[in-house]
Tab-separated table of C-alpha atoms in Angstrom:
chain	number	residue	atom	x	y	z
A	1254	UNK	CA	41.800	185.757	-71.089
A	1255	UNK	CA	39.375	186.659	-74.315
A	1256	UNK	CA	36.059	187.748	-73.209
A	1257	UNK	CA	34.626	184.753	-74.751
A	1258	UNK	CA	37.245	182.324	-72.888
A	1259	UNK	CA	36.579	184.019	-69.928
A	1260	UNK	CA	32.812	183.729	-70.309
A	1261	UNK	CA	33.011	180.464	-70.976
A	1262	UNK	CA	35.353	179.657	-68.258
A	1263	UNK	CA	33.328	181.241	-65.529
A	1264	UNK	CA	29.688	179.460	-66.782
A	1265	UNK	CA	31.383	176.301	-66.624
A	1266	UNK	CA	32.434	177.130	-62.918
A	1267	UNK	CA	28.945	177.427	-61.752
A	1268	UNK	CA	26.800	175.039	-60.684
A	1269	UNK	CA	23.178	175.302	-60.301
A	1270	UNK	CA	21.204	173.206	-58.466
A	1271	UNK	CA	17.617	172.756	-56.341
A	1272	UNK	CA	17.019	174.442	-53.385
A	1273	UNK	CA	13.581	173.026	-53.108
A	1274	UNK	CA	11.710	171.275	-54.412
A	1275	UNK	CA	6.937	170.928	-53.181
A	1276	UNK	CA	4.312	169.967	-55.158
A	1277	UNK	CA	0.309	169.972	-54.525
A	1278	UNK	CA	-2.635	167.756	-55.442
A	1279	UNK	CA	-6.368	168.371	-55.534
A	1280	UNK	CA	-8.612	166.441	-52.742
A	1281	UNK	CA	-10.432	164.536	-55.066
A	1282	UNK	CA	-9.581	160.913	-56.620
A	1283	UNK	CA	-11.740	159.713	-59.826
A	1284	UNK	CA	-10.878	155.716	-59.213
A	1285	UNK	CA	-10.825	152.946	-62.149
A	1286	UNK	CA	-13.964	151.937	-60.491
A	1287	UNK	CA	-15.482	155.591	-60.700
A	1288	UNK	CA	-14.810	155.187	-64.758
A	1289	UNK	CA	-16.836	152.073	-64.516
A	1290	UNK	CA	-19.514	153.740	-64.380
A	1291	UNK	CA	-19.315	156.695	-67.018
A	1292	UNK	CA	-17.665	155.584	-69.986
A	1293	UNK	CA	-17.234	151.378	-71.292
A	1294	UNK	CA	-14.353	150.490	-69.365
A	1295	UNK	CA	-12.814	148.516	-66.162
A	1296	UNK	CA	-10.230	148.453	-63.687
A	1297	UNK	CA	-8.665	145.460	-65.144
A	1298	UNK	CA	-8.898	147.169	-69.078
A	1299	UNK	CA	-6.754	149.991	-67.546
A	1300	UNK	CA	-4.478	148.753	-64.413
A	1301	UNK	CA	-3.245	146.242	-66.951
A	1302	UNK	CA	-2.764	148.581	-70.382
A	1303	UNK	CA	-1.344	151.750	-68.360
A	1304	UNK	CA	-0.838	151.037	-64.540
A	1305	UNK	CA	-2.839	153.356	-63.191
A	1306	UNK	CA	-5.447	152.637	-60.364
A	1307	UNK	CA	-7.251	156.302	-59.697
A	1308	UNK	CA	-6.410	159.573	-60.282
A	1309	UNK	CA	-7.044	163.292	-58.816
A	1310	UNK	CA	-9.026	166.156	-60.263
A	1311	UNK	CA	-9.319	169.324	-59.486
A	1312	UNK	CA	-11.873	171.345	-58.209
A	1313	UNK	CA	-14.568	173.159	-60.733
A	1314	UNK	CA	-13.566	176.584	-58.336
A	1315	UNK	CA	-9.750	174.963	-58.657
A	1316	UNK	CA	-7.200	176.402	-61.373
A	1317	UNK	CA	-4.469	175.804	-62.438
A	1318	UNK	CA	-2.710	178.731	-61.190
A	1319	UNK	CA	-4.329	177.752	-57.826
A	1320	UNK	CA	-2.671	174.244	-58.405
A	1321	UNK	CA	0.926	175.764	-59.752
A	1322	UNK	CA	0.370	178.891	-56.675
A	1323	UNK	CA	0.529	176.404	-53.689
A	1324	UNK	CA	3.270	174.384	-54.736
A	1325	UNK	CA	4.883	177.478	-55.547
A	1326	UNK	CA	4.850	178.100	-51.127
A	1327	UNK	CA	5.558	174.229	-50.420
A	1328	UNK	CA	9.567	174.925	-53.151
A	1329	UNK	CA	9.761	178.213	-51.268
A	1330	UNK	CA	9.003	176.677	-47.616
A	1331	UNK	CA	11.687	173.731	-48.821
A	1332	UNK	CA	14.279	176.193	-50.042
A	1333	UNK	CA	14.291	178.332	-46.671
A	1334	UNK	CA	13.698	180.769	-49.538
A	1335	UNK	CA	11.736	184.185	-49.765
A	1336	UNK	CA	9.531	185.194	-52.214
A	1337	UNK	CA	11.463	188.873	-52.492
A	1338	UNK	CA	14.116	186.434	-53.248
A	1339	UNK	CA	13.182	185.205	-56.490
A	1340	UNK	CA	14.082	186.480	-59.677
A	1341	UNK	CA	12.732	183.897	-62.685
A	1342	UNK	CA	9.371	182.215	-62.479
A	1343	UNK	CA	8.829	179.955	-65.308
A	1344	UNK	CA	5.621	177.804	-65.347
A	1345	UNK	CA	5.158	174.846	-67.630
A	1346	UNK	CA	1.297	174.632	-69.021
A	1347	UNK	CA	-0.896	173.074	-71.704
A	1348	UNK	CA	-3.913	174.357	-69.644
A	1349	UNK	CA	-3.584	177.469	-68.751
A	1350	UNK	CA	-6.142	179.267	-67.038
A	1351	UNK	CA	-6.562	181.315	-70.198
A	1352	UNK	CA	-4.403	182.512	-72.639
A	1353	UNK	CA	-3.373	185.775	-70.539
A	1354	UNK	CA	-2.234	186.386	-68.388
A	1355	UNK	CA	0.289	183.770	-67.863
A	1356	UNK	CA	0.266	181.766	-65.161
A	1357	UNK	CA	3.885	183.221	-64.382
A	1358	UNK	CA	2.030	185.906	-63.683
A	1359	UNK	CA	-0.281	185.074	-61.563
A	1360	UNK	CA	1.920	182.795	-59.719
A	1361	UNK	CA	4.272	186.312	-58.989
A	1362	UNK	CA	0.937	188.601	-57.898
A	1363	UNK	CA	-0.147	185.376	-55.433
A	1364	UNK	CA	3.133	184.730	-53.928
A	1365	UNK	CA	5.080	188.749	-53.918
A	1366	UNK	CA	7.311	187.717	-56.320
A	1367	UNK	CA	7.636	191.235	-56.893
A	1368	UNK	CA	11.838	191.151	-58.158
A	1369	UNK	CA	10.236	188.602	-60.766
A	1370	UNK	CA	10.417	188.583	-64.458
A	1371	UNK	CA	7.693	185.267	-65.489
A	1372	UNK	CA	6.730	183.363	-68.214
A	1373	UNK	CA	4.642	180.746	-69.398
A	1374	UNK	CA	6.399	177.635	-70.975
A	1375	UNK	CA	4.484	175.276	-73.345
A	1376	UNK	CA	5.961	171.832	-73.675
A	1377	UNK	CA	2.816	169.202	-72.961
A	1378	UNK	CA	4.421	166.930	-70.912
A	1379	UNK	CA	8.020	167.967	-71.470
A	1380	UNK	CA	7.768	171.165	-70.166
A	1381	UNK	CA	8.985	171.234	-66.754
A	1382	UNK	CA	13.013	169.897	-67.958
A	1383	UNK	CA	12.397	172.848	-70.874
A	1384	UNK	CA	11.951	174.784	-67.958
A	1385	UNK	CA	14.411	173.339	-65.438
A	1386	UNK	CA	16.599	173.878	-68.512
A	1387	UNK	CA	16.012	177.348	-69.323
A	1388	UNK	CA	15.530	178.613	-66.049
A	1389	UNK	CA	19.495	177.019	-65.377
A	1390	UNK	CA	21.065	179.039	-68.026
A	1391	UNK	CA	19.429	182.710	-66.849
A	1392	UNK	CA	20.859	181.772	-63.800
A	1393	UNK	CA	24.444	180.919	-65.002
A	1394	UNK	CA	24.287	183.841	-67.094
A	1395	UNK	CA	23.952	185.977	-64.081
A	1396	UNK	CA	20.610	186.917	-64.745
A	1397	UNK	CA	18.910	185.778	-62.574
A	1398	UNK	CA	20.140	184.622	-59.096
A	1399	UNK	CA	17.125	182.246	-58.022
A	1400	UNK	CA	14.090	181.201	-60.021
A	1401	UNK	CA	11.139	179.214	-59.426
A	1402	UNK	CA	10.069	176.491	-62.061
A	1403	UNK	CA	6.488	175.046	-61.575
A	1404	UNK	CA	4.662	172.331	-63.143
A	1405	UNK	CA	1.135	173.215	-63.499
A	1406	UNK	CA	-1.732	170.445	-64.968
A	1407	UNK	CA	-5.455	171.453	-64.991
A	1408	UNK	CA	-5.262	168.586	-68.089
A	1409	UNK	CA	-8.294	167.450	-66.904
A	1410	UNK	CA	-10.625	170.616	-68.310
A	1411	UNK	CA	-8.845	169.394	-71.864
A	1412	UNK	CA	-10.492	165.242	-71.415
A	1413	UNK	CA	-13.409	164.597	-73.731
A	1414	UNK	CA	-14.763	162.316	-70.584
A	1415	UNK	CA	-16.767	160.151	-73.162
A	1416	UNK	CA	-13.736	159.145	-75.127
A	1417	UNK	CA	-12.595	155.671	-73.395
A	1418	UNK	CA	-9.056	155.787	-74.699
A	1419	UNK	CA	-8.111	159.511	-73.396
A	1420	UNK	CA	-10.069	159.591	-70.199
A	1421	UNK	CA	-8.372	157.038	-67.882
A	1422	UNK	CA	-5.142	158.526	-68.703
A	1423	UNK	CA	-5.276	162.379	-66.924
A	1424	UNK	CA	-4.924	163.642	-63.760
A	1425	UNK	CA	-4.360	167.125	-62.547
A	1426	UNK	CA	-1.657	168.161	-59.955
A	1427	UNK	CA	1.095	170.490	-60.102
A	1428	UNK	CA	4.585	170.283	-58.321
A	1429	UNK	CA	7.758	173.392	-58.278
A	1430	UNK	CA	11.186	173.573	-57.676
A	1431	UNK	CA	13.482	176.625	-56.725
A	1432	UNK	CA	16.998	176.933	-58.078
A	1433	UNK	CA	20.265	178.482	-57.682
A	1434	UNK	CA	24.088	178.507	-57.845
A	1435	UNK	CA	25.410	175.317	-55.582
A	1436	UNK	CA	28.811	174.346	-54.775
A	1437	UNK	CA	28.739	170.487	-55.680
A	1438	UNK	CA	26.818	168.822	-57.383
A	1439	UNK	CA	24.109	170.255	-59.338
A	1440	UNK	CA	22.357	170.059	-63.152
A	1441	UNK	CA	24.953	168.558	-64.838
A	1442	UNK	CA	24.127	167.691	-68.392
A	1443	UNK	CA	20.711	168.594	-70.019
A	1444	UNK	CA	18.672	167.271	-73.152
A	1445	UNK	CA	16.476	169.047	-75.090
A	1446	UNK	CA	14.831	167.738	-78.990
A	1447	UNK	CA	11.558	167.709	-80.767
A	1448	UNK	CA	9.916	166.351	-82.967
A	1449	UNK	CA	7.553	168.110	-84.788
A	1450	UNK	CA	7.117	166.362	-88.056
A	1451	UNK	CA	4.922	163.877	-85.579
A	1452	UNK	CA	2.957	166.479	-84.355
A	1453	UNK	CA	-0.406	164.876	-85.514
A	1454	UNK	CA	-0.144	161.767	-82.841
A	1455	UNK	CA	-1.626	164.054	-79.941
A	1456	UNK	CA	-2.660	167.634	-80.055
A	1457	UNK	CA	-6.110	169.629	-78.758
A	1458	UNK	CA	-8.376	170.040	-80.925
A	1459	UNK	CA	-10.353	173.006	-81.355
A	1460	UNK	CA	-13.255	172.376	-83.319
A	1461	UNK	CA	-14.654	176.599	-83.316
A	1462	UNK	CA	-14.635	179.506	-85.946
A	1463	UNK	CA	-13.906	182.497	-84.619
A	1464	UNK	CA	-14.615	185.472	-88.073
A	1465	UNK	CA	-16.008	188.839	-88.213
A	1466	UNK	CA	-16.926	187.574	-91.946
A	1467	UNK	CA	-18.245	184.080	-91.606
A	1468	UNK	CA	-21.969	183.383	-91.370
A	1469	UNK	CA	-23.033	183.181	-88.286
A	1470	UNK	CA	-25.373	180.372	-88.895
A	1471	UNK	CA	-22.590	178.242	-89.779
A	1472	UNK	CA	-20.501	178.618	-86.796
A	1473	UNK	CA	-20.416	176.687	-84.094
A	1474	UNK	CA	-18.837	176.441	-80.938
A	1475	UNK	CA	-16.839	173.336	-78.984
A	1476	UNK	CA	-14.599	172.536	-76.007
A	1477	UNK	CA	-10.948	171.772	-76.843
A	1478	UNK	CA	-9.892	168.179	-75.933
A	1479	UNK	CA	-7.210	166.083	-76.272
A	1480	UNK	CA	-6.642	163.125	-78.866
A	1481	UNK	CA	-4.183	160.685	-79.691
A	1482	UNK	CA	-2.524	158.423	-81.887
A	1483	UNK	CA	-1.771	155.845	-78.544
A	1484	UNK	CA	-0.110	152.846	-80.364
A	1485	UNK	CA	1.885	155.213	-82.958
A	1486	UNK	CA	3.015	157.145	-79.855
A	1487	UNK	CA	4.074	154.155	-77.654
A	1488	UNK	CA	7.145	153.188	-80.230
A	1489	UNK	CA	8.687	156.822	-80.129
A	1490	UNK	CA	8.507	157.184	-76.869
A	1491	UNK	CA	10.377	154.949	-75.577
A	1492	UNK	CA	12.722	155.204	-78.061
A	1493	UNK	CA	12.964	159.260	-77.639
A	1494	UNK	CA	13.285	158.644	-74.320
A	1495	UNK	CA	15.980	155.945	-73.933
A	1496	UNK	CA	18.102	157.872	-76.517
A	1497	UNK	CA	17.141	160.650	-74.081
A	1498	UNK	CA	19.053	158.836	-70.858
A	1499	UNK	CA	21.901	157.653	-73.641
A	1500	UNK	CA	22.496	161.055	-74.893
A	1501	UNK	CA	22.088	162.759	-71.365
A	1502	UNK	CA	24.518	160.623	-69.532
A	1503	UNK	CA	27.012	160.364	-71.857
A	1504	UNK	CA	27.028	164.554	-71.321
A	1505	UNK	CA	27.398	164.313	-68.388
A	1506	UNK	CA	30.392	161.496	-68.956
A	1507	UNK	CA	28.648	158.848	-66.495
A	1508	UNK	CA	27.895	155.414	-67.607
A	1509	UNK	CA	24.214	153.725	-67.123
A	1510	UNK	CA	25.721	151.980	-64.213
A	1511	UNK	CA	26.366	154.841	-62.453
A	1512	UNK	CA	22.703	155.691	-62.751
A	1513	UNK	CA	21.161	155.791	-58.910
A	1514	UNK	CA	17.517	156.634	-60.088
A	1515	UNK	CA	15.523	157.901	-62.877
A	1516	UNK	CA	12.955	159.676	-62.730
A	1517	UNK	CA	10.644	159.364	-65.717
A	1518	UNK	CA	7.222	161.032	-67.373
A	1519	UNK	CA	4.226	158.915	-65.416
A	1520	UNK	CA	2.415	158.357	-68.904
A	1521	UNK	CA	2.143	154.252	-69.110
A	1522	UNK	CA	3.754	151.695	-67.240
A	1523	UNK	CA	4.641	149.878	-70.304
A	1524	UNK	CA	5.929	152.659	-71.712
A	1525	UNK	CA	8.368	152.756	-68.388
A	1526	UNK	CA	9.070	149.265	-68.529
A	1527	UNK	CA	9.596	149.508	-72.084
A	1528	UNK	CA	12.366	152.097	-71.706
A	1529	UNK	CA	14.087	149.591	-68.987
A	1530	UNK	CA	14.234	146.937	-70.624
A	1531	UNK	CA	15.922	148.622	-73.752
A	1532	UNK	CA	18.706	150.264	-71.450
A	1533	UNK	CA	19.234	146.904	-69.993
A	1534	UNK	CA	18.591	148.909	-67.052
A	1535	UNK	CA	16.921	147.142	-63.616
A	1536	UNK	CA	13.291	149.021	-62.815
A	1537	UNK	CA	14.596	149.202	-59.224
A	1538	UNK	CA	15.880	151.733	-60.247
A	1539	UNK	CA	12.786	154.154	-61.762
A	1540	UNK	CA	10.608	155.536	-59.595
A	1541	UNK	CA	7.146	155.577	-60.857
A	1542	UNK	CA	3.734	156.683	-58.588
A	1543	UNK	CA	1.834	156.554	-62.162
A	1544	UNK	CA	-0.819	153.785	-60.135
A	1545	UNK	CA	-2.247	156.899	-58.523
A	1546	UNK	CA	-1.824	160.013	-60.061
A	1547	UNK	CA	-2.158	159.023	-63.813
A	1548	UNK	CA	-1.142	161.446	-66.022
A	1549	UNK	CA	-0.464	164.713	-65.174
A	1550	UNK	CA	1.352	166.663	-68.047
A	1551	UNK	CA	3.995	168.817	-67.329
A	1552	UNK	CA	3.148	167.693	-63.810
A	1553	UNK	CA	3.884	164.669	-63.922
A	1554	UNK	CA	7.656	164.535	-63.578
A	1555	UNK	CA	7.162	167.487	-61.257
A	1556	UNK	CA	5.478	165.925	-58.160
A	1557	UNK	CA	6.944	162.197	-59.043
A	1558	UNK	CA	10.790	163.780	-58.651
A	1559	UNK	CA	8.831	165.675	-55.340
A	1560	UNK	CA	7.742	162.033	-54.202
A	1561	UNK	CA	11.333	160.436	-54.655
A	1562	UNK	CA	13.034	162.476	-52.415
A	1563	UNK	CA	10.239	162.668	-50.029
A	1564	UNK	CA	10.403	158.692	-49.738
A	1565	UNK	CA	14.174	159.016	-49.540
A	1566	UNK	CA	14.490	156.948	-53.290
A	1567	UNK	CA	17.027	159.891	-54.244
A	1568	UNK	CA	19.729	160.335	-51.719
A	1569	UNK	CA	22.411	162.926	-51.250
A	1570	UNK	CA	25.915	161.590	-53.687
A	1571	UNK	CA	22.789	159.984	-56.628
A	1572	UNK	CA	23.208	160.862	-59.864
A	1573	UNK	CA	19.376	161.333	-60.727
A	1574	UNK	CA	17.990	160.853	-64.201
A	1575	UNK	CA	15.001	162.854	-65.362
A	1576	UNK	CA	13.605	161.960	-69.071
A	1577	UNK	CA	10.398	162.761	-70.327
A	1578	UNK	CA	8.429	162.379	-73.944
A	1579	UNK	CA	5.299	164.869	-74.536
A	1580	UNK	CA	3.219	166.398	-77.277
A	1581	UNK	CA	4.792	168.238	-80.122
A	1582	UNK	CA	6.366	165.945	-79.830
A	1583	UNK	CA	9.164	167.216	-77.640
A	1584	UNK	CA	10.962	165.052	-75.126
A	1585	UNK	CA	13.910	166.037	-72.382
A	1586	UNK	CA	16.209	164.581	-69.832
A	1587	UNK	CA	18.224	166.497	-67.403
A	1588	UNK	CA	21.340	164.887	-65.049
A	1589	UNK	CA	21.503	165.862	-61.671
A	1590	UNK	CA	24.054	165.018	-59.120
A	1591	UNK	CA	22.172	165.687	-56.021
């Protein structure tokens, strides 16, 4: 047998699945009633348009890496895997502590995973699935035996709290999983896509000039903040998530009727409802926790997956579909045989 055929056959045989899950949410809650005192909005307006009732806010001294580390410890305990057995750490985040060092390297130091390679992935709300798919390839090719994948966001640090269109949507949190080889089931299909032509619909704006050749008197500094065009994003989000589900289940060779649970990105309850309607799938099959946490970017689907498993919405033998959409624009989906 040729090397190419042998490698293809080996890759097809090695199954990669989730060995353990973890999550961490900051203690501080910001309710819709709290927001009523901050901007011109109301609890009824927010709930009817988004499904959100409250969200978690990281403490003043709580960094993205702190959130990531706590979720990582929980995932390792759940997997019954020690940190020295981790070969790869990938953190999905768009709100790192700083440009460098990476959050993944800070996690590596904190948990004592001295053998692990570490890097961050920036794919906004789709980051967790992008990171999981990347880690899966490392395991399948033999470059890693076990991987720790984390999504952690302190996205409220990027919010303009005077902008009522965006400040009501977001919250902070983190989720994690340990990936490794499994005998049965595991991640049976992946789908990744990007729509760079629509990158202007959601972005972080940095109004800042830093140049040694620019006159100091005309330079200025303002903190970066999220800017989005919600109405335009809505239709693209619905279509791209529905399309991602159709394509990934086709790759997994299952039908919509075979899906036991869908764990979507928690951006807006109306988006989730529209996706279910477009696919003619009962909303009862969809796990939703946006009411408690709002949109945590990459961490949303990681925390939702953890809670779906913990609440027994996901059971052994289930076909679980993860699907997400985010700034970039990027979308992703996975099928997991639990």
